[in-house]
Amino acid sequence: MSTQIEVRKVVKSFERGGQTLRVLDALDLQIEEGSFDALMGPSGSGKSTLLNLIAGLDRPTSGEVIVAGASLGQMSEAAQATWRSRTLGFIFQSYNLIPVLTAQENVELPLLLTNLSSAERKRRSETALRVVGLEQRMGHLPRMLSGGQEQRVAIARAIVNDPAVIVADEPTGDLDRQSADDILTLLQKLNTELGKTILMVTHDPMAAERAKTVHRLDKGRLA
Amino acid sequence: MIPVRYNLRSLVVRKATTAATSLGIALVVFVLAASMMLVSGIDRTLGAAGRADNAIVLRRGSDAELNSIIDVQKVGLVAAAPGVATAGGGPAVAGEIVVVATMNKVGGEGFTNVLIRGVTERSASLRGALTVVEGRAPSPGADEVMIGKQIRGRFPGVDLGQSFELKKNRAVKVVGVFTDGGSSHESEVWGDVELIRSSFGRAGVVSGVRVRLTSPAAFDAFKQSVEGDKNLGFEALRETAFLEKQSEGLRAFVTALGASIAFFFSVGAMIGAMITMYASIANRRREIGTLRALGFPRWQILLSFLIESITLALAGGALGAGAATALKLVSFSMMNFSTWSEMVFTFQPTPGILGGAMAFAGVMGLVGGFFPALAAARTSPVVAMKG
Ligand SMILES: Nc1ncnc2c1ncn2[C@@H]1O[C@H](COP(=O)(O)OP(=O)(O)O)[C@@H](O)[C@H]1O
Ligand SMILES: [Mg+2]
């Protein structure tokens, strides 16, 4: 097993009202390939901030982030975007589906950045929707779906480009218990059956229970 | 690439603002296309009727027939000049007199000037397309006139078989209606030159002389000869150039008016498009952040929103151009400054005008949408993560 995510001495501070807020303070984290890790911590402890750094959405004030063999600090903004499209799958708390696109079109989005043919894109997005059990809902717009179904579409979108790593920020935060359980079962399946490395931010202990490893963030460091 | 249907559907979802914004653009395109169509109608009425192998002789210094006076005796000198064609056993020239008569409009909505032309039996054949479409040409010596199609029925008695007063106590009968390929003659009354002269007290003079030349190339020699004797005070013009000059003022007026209205409206419409796009993008910040997180580069976001605002503008443009095209069915009368008489114009749509108006709409979309699209492209992908 090799290291898939490595965070070294990362500091992240925000300037706010003339004050410097040090959210992450020389934080270290290692996640093995094929692992399913949960990141817990009180609200405002910097979980999303850390996830953004690992996902290449934001840059650390200092320190290094290496994901799937790539050192993110070395990359230009455009290179990071390309890297994200090839390496990462994103799952958001509020699903973030494009409201005017159908389930299938939403899932197809990441493939529009590849040079796959339109037939192949369609085939793959349909396969991904089948994995999440929504092959009957391909032509539905997000507003015609339940929250749980929307999140499953979002998961299909996160796996359609066969990423090495999936990052999820509070994926069950907006869902009822039953839907949340379904989503967590699905994530576990992606981890065990498809071998995806998953990093999930959550403050729900029942969600964290499903992960193989749980990290706790407190006062800018992992406890 | 971000699919265009994303932009199309986003526009459709925001029906009300999309419609309001494209209506603003439609208005600009309508004004722009309508004024260009009117200019093209003016060209058709005033300019296009000229022939390259026709010339007109006026008194030097008078731009228009209306303020030109030439002695009848001197018409023979023009006819004798080199390059004049012959027709029907004589020189193809016609000394014509042009006067303006004030007439009441039908329905009592005030009065206006109508151009009256005293013609010879050669006058009609010197025009390219003059055809009597109803009735007949007036007989010389009789108190008869024929009228252009466009003024038929616009003034009391000015219709086939009816009579009206050219001047007080000078009633004439309308015996014919003519067309002339849409030219300004269609807004004139034609009568025998003697009749018009005596009615308006212009004995012994004509306004100008129309001449058919043997060929367009014969003009230079003709001009040299006619203008050679400075004592005669003649000026010879090609008919095409003369008609172009006649339409210059009106053309410039309509162009300037149309362009300035379109310009001011377009500033408003572009600001409207900009506000709409800014608002729409502000509402879609999370969507855009998500696209950025998924890896769509900034330039694709920029392009996508430019396409959206250009589409919005083109929809308005199509509406405006379509409405302007409907003006084809409308004809309206306007004072022609060079003759001080009323003339009927039509709107002439051409593919060039409609294409140009659509292109202008596209440019409005591009300019109005640029800064909002730039703002969208600058959206941070972190936005996608914010709960
Ligand atoms: N862009 C930012 N500017 C200023 N402060 C920020 C910014 N992003 C996050 N923070 C602050 O950093 C802290 C951690 O935020 P976050 O990572 O979202 O916490 P969590 O996800 O654990 O609830 C909070 O105090 C938050 O207000
Ligand atoms: Mg958070």
Short mmCIF file of C-alpha atoms in Angstrom, two decimals, chain A residues 28-223:
data_model
loop_
_atom_site.label_atom_id
_atom_site.label_comp_id
_atom_site.label_asym_id
_atom_site.label_seq_id
_atom_site.Cartn_x
_atom_site.Cartn_y
_atom_site.Cartn_z
CA ASP A 28 0.30 16.55 9.07
CA LEU A 29 -1.91 13.85 7.57
CA GLN A 30 -1.32 10.66 5.60
CA ILE A 31 -3.93 8.56 3.87
CA GLU A 32 -3.14 5.23 2.23
CA GLU A 33 -4.33 4.23 -1.19
CA GLY A 34 -7.65 2.40 -1.00
CA SER A 35 -8.52 3.75 2.40
CA PHE A 36 -11.84 5.26 3.51
CA ASP A 37 -11.09 8.00 6.01
CA ALA A 38 -13.42 10.26 7.90
CA LEU A 39 -12.44 13.71 9.10
CA MET A 40 -14.38 14.88 12.16
CA GLY A 41 -14.32 17.95 14.29
CA PRO A 42 -16.51 20.71 15.64
CA SER A 43 -18.04 23.24 13.32
CA GLY A 44 -15.50 25.86 12.30
CA SER A 45 -12.53 23.65 13.16
CA GLY A 46 -11.18 23.79 9.59
CA LYS A 47 -12.41 20.49 8.10
CA SER A 48 -13.59 22.06 4.84
CA THR A 49 -10.48 24.20 4.71
CA LEU A 50 -8.30 21.10 4.86
CA LEU A 51 -10.43 19.29 2.29
CA ASN A 52 -10.14 22.27 -0.09
CA LEU A 53 -6.36 22.11 0.15
CA ILE A 54 -6.28 18.37 -0.54
CA ALA A 55 -8.69 18.81 -3.46
CA GLY A 56 -6.53 21.51 -5.04
CA LEU A 57 -9.28 24.12 -4.75
CA ASP A 58 -7.22 26.38 -2.51
CA ARG A 59 -3.53 26.79 -1.61
CA PRO A 60 -1.92 26.48 1.83
CA THR A 61 -0.21 29.47 3.42
CA SER A 62 2.77 27.17 3.87
CA GLY A 63 3.51 23.47 3.82
CA GLU A 64 3.04 20.85 1.17
CA VAL A 65 0.15 18.80 -0.15
CA ILE A 66 0.82 15.75 -2.31
CA VAL A 67 -2.09 13.82 -3.75
CA ALA A 68 -1.83 10.79 -6.04
CA GLY A 69 1.83 11.56 -6.57
CA ALA A 70 1.33 15.19 -7.56
CA SER A 71 2.66 18.08 -5.54
CA LEU A 72 -0.14 20.63 -5.76
CA GLY A 73 1.94 23.62 -4.74
CA GLN A 74 4.03 23.34 -7.90
CA MET A 75 1.05 23.55 -10.22
CA SER A 76 -0.41 26.60 -11.93
CA GLU A 77 -4.06 27.38 -11.40
CA ALA A 78 -4.98 25.95 -14.82
CA ALA A 79 -2.89 22.84 -14.24
CA GLN A 80 -4.69 22.28 -10.94
CA ALA A 81 -8.04 22.43 -12.75
CA THR A 82 -6.92 19.81 -15.27
CA TRP A 83 -5.49 17.71 -12.46
CA ARG A 84 -8.77 17.87 -10.51
CA SER A 85 -10.75 16.76 -13.54
CA ARG A 86 -8.53 13.66 -13.95
CA THR A 87 -7.80 12.69 -10.37
CA LEU A 88 -10.68 13.69 -8.16
CA GLY A 89 -14.32 13.00 -7.65
CA PHE A 90 -16.29 15.60 -5.67
CA ILE A 91 -19.30 15.04 -3.45
CA PHE A 92 -20.82 18.14 -1.86
CA GLN A 93 -23.14 18.61 1.08
CA SER A 94 -25.82 20.27 -1.05
CA TYR A 95 -25.25 17.98 -4.06
CA ASN A 96 -24.44 20.89 -6.42
CA LEU A 97 -26.16 19.44 -9.44
CA ILE A 98 -26.72 21.87 -12.31
CA PRO A 99 -30.48 22.47 -12.06
CA VAL A 100 -31.09 22.86 -15.81
CA LEU A 101 -29.28 19.66 -16.77
CA THR A 102 -30.77 16.15 -16.52
CA ALA A 103 -29.25 13.50 -14.27
CA GLN A 104 -27.41 11.98 -17.21
CA GLU A 105 -26.15 15.38 -18.41
CA ASN A 106 -24.95 16.23 -14.92
CA VAL A 107 -23.05 12.97 -14.67
CA GLU A 108 -21.55 13.52 -18.12
CA LEU A 109 -20.08 16.93 -17.16
CA PRO A 110 -16.59 15.75 -16.07
CA LEU A 111 -16.28 13.76 -19.31
CA LEU A 112 -16.71 16.94 -21.35
CA LEU A 113 -13.14 17.73 -20.33
CA THR A 114 -11.85 14.55 -21.96
CA ASN A 115 -11.71 13.79 -25.66
CA LEU A 116 -14.09 10.87 -25.45
CA SER A 117 -16.70 10.63 -28.17
CA SER A 118 -20.22 11.69 -27.31
CA ALA A 119 -21.43 8.08 -27.59
CA GLU A 120 -18.73 6.95 -25.19
CA ARG A 121 -19.53 9.78 -22.76
CA LYS A 122 -23.16 8.76 -22.81
CA ARG A 123 -22.29 5.11 -22.25
CA ARG A 124 -20.05 5.89 -19.28
CA SER A 125 -22.49 8.28 -17.65
CA GLU A 126 -25.23 5.67 -17.97
CA THR A 127 -22.96 3.07 -16.40
CA ALA A 128 -22.20 5.41 -13.49
CA LEU A 129 -25.92 6.04 -12.96
CA ARG A 130 -26.46 2.28 -12.94
CA VAL A 131 -23.81 1.90 -10.21
CA VAL A 132 -25.81 4.29 -7.98
CA GLY A 133 -29.09 2.60 -8.94
CA LEU A 134 -30.62 5.48 -10.87
CA GLU A 135 -30.71 4.08 -14.39
CA GLN A 136 -34.46 4.80 -14.39
CA ARG A 137 -33.91 8.50 -13.69
CA MET A 138 -31.45 9.49 -16.41
CA GLY A 139 -33.70 12.08 -18.07
CA HIS A 140 -34.90 13.63 -14.82
CA LEU A 141 -34.00 17.14 -13.81
CA PRO A 142 -32.61 17.53 -10.27
CA ARG A 143 -35.79 19.17 -8.99
CA MET A 144 -37.72 15.99 -9.90
CA LEU A 145 -35.51 13.92 -7.60
CA SER A 146 -35.44 13.44 -3.83
CA GLY A 147 -32.43 14.68 -1.86
CA GLY A 148 -31.07 11.15 -1.57
CA GLN A 149 -31.46 10.61 -5.30
CA GLU A 150 -29.78 13.93 -6.04
CA GLN A 151 -26.81 12.93 -3.93
CA ARG A 152 -26.62 9.60 -5.75
CA VAL A 153 -26.52 11.45 -9.07
CA ALA A 154 -23.72 13.55 -7.60
CA ILE A 155 -21.88 10.37 -6.62
CA ALA A 156 -22.30 9.04 -10.17
CA ARG A 157 -20.79 12.30 -11.39
CA ALA A 158 -17.91 11.88 -8.91
CA ILE A 159 -17.01 8.41 -10.20
CA VAL A 160 -17.69 8.80 -13.92
CA ASN A 161 -14.14 9.85 -14.76
CA ASP A 162 -12.75 6.94 -12.71
CA PRO A 163 -10.85 9.16 -10.24
CA ALA A 164 -8.20 7.86 -7.86
CA VAL A 165 -9.56 9.88 -4.94
CA ILE A 166 -13.04 10.90 -3.88
CA VAL A 167 -13.49 13.84 -1.53
CA ALA A 168 -16.82 14.36 0.19
CA ASP A 169 -17.74 17.32 2.38
CA GLU A 170 -20.61 16.41 4.72
CA PRO A 171 -22.23 14.20 2.06
CA THR A 172 -25.08 13.24 4.39
CA GLY A 173 -25.48 16.63 6.05
CA ASP A 174 -28.72 17.51 4.24
CA LEU A 175 -30.25 14.02 4.25
CA ASP A 176 -32.63 12.08 6.47
CA ARG A 177 -31.29 9.01 8.31
CA GLN A 178 -32.45 6.46 5.74
CA SER A 179 -31.08 8.33 2.72
CA ALA A 180 -27.88 9.06 4.62
CA ASP A 181 -27.42 5.35 5.32
CA ASP A 182 -27.96 4.53 1.64
CA ILE A 183 -25.34 7.08 0.63
CA LEU A 184 -22.85 5.77 3.18
CA THR A 185 -23.42 2.20 1.99
CA LEU A 186 -22.79 3.38 -1.54
CA LEU A 187 -19.54 5.11 -0.52
CA GLN A 188 -18.40 1.95 1.23
CA LYS A 189 -19.16 -0.01 -1.92
CA LEU A 190 -17.09 2.40 -4.02
CA ASN A 191 -14.26 1.93 -1.56
CA THR A 192 -14.35 -1.85 -1.30
CA GLU A 193 -15.52 -2.83 -4.79
CA LEU A 194 -13.95 -0.12 -6.94
CA GLY A 195 -10.95 0.54 -4.70
CA LYS A 196 -11.48 4.30 -4.48
CA THR A 197 -9.58 6.23 -1.84
CA ILE A 198 -12.21 8.27 -0.02
CA LEU A 199 -11.81 11.21 2.31
CA MET A 200 -15.07 12.24 3.92
CA VAL A 201 -15.64 15.25 6.15
CA THR A 202 -18.48 14.73 8.58
CA HIS A 203 -19.67 15.70 12.01
CA ASP A 204 -22.06 12.77 12.15
CA PRO A 205 -20.62 9.97 14.34
CA MET A 206 -22.77 7.37 12.58
CA ALA A 207 -21.27 8.42 9.25
CA ALA A 208 -17.75 8.33 10.64
CA GLU A 209 -18.39 4.82 11.92
CA ARG A 210 -18.54 3.56 8.32
CA ALA A 211 -14.99 4.76 7.60
CA LYS A 212 -11.91 2.62 8.12
CA THR A 213 -10.01 5.43 9.83
CA VAL A 214 -11.30 8.50 11.66
CA HIS A 215 -9.24 11.71 12.11
CA ARG A 216 -10.24 14.38 14.57
CA LEU A 217 -9.44 17.99 13.90
CA ASP A 218 -9.14 20.33 16.82
CA LYS A 219 -7.45 23.71 17.19
CA GLY A 220 -5.80 23.46 13.81
CA ARG A 221 -4.26 20.04 14.35
CA LEU A 222 -5.28 16.42 14.22
CA ALA A 223 -5.83 15.02 17.65
#
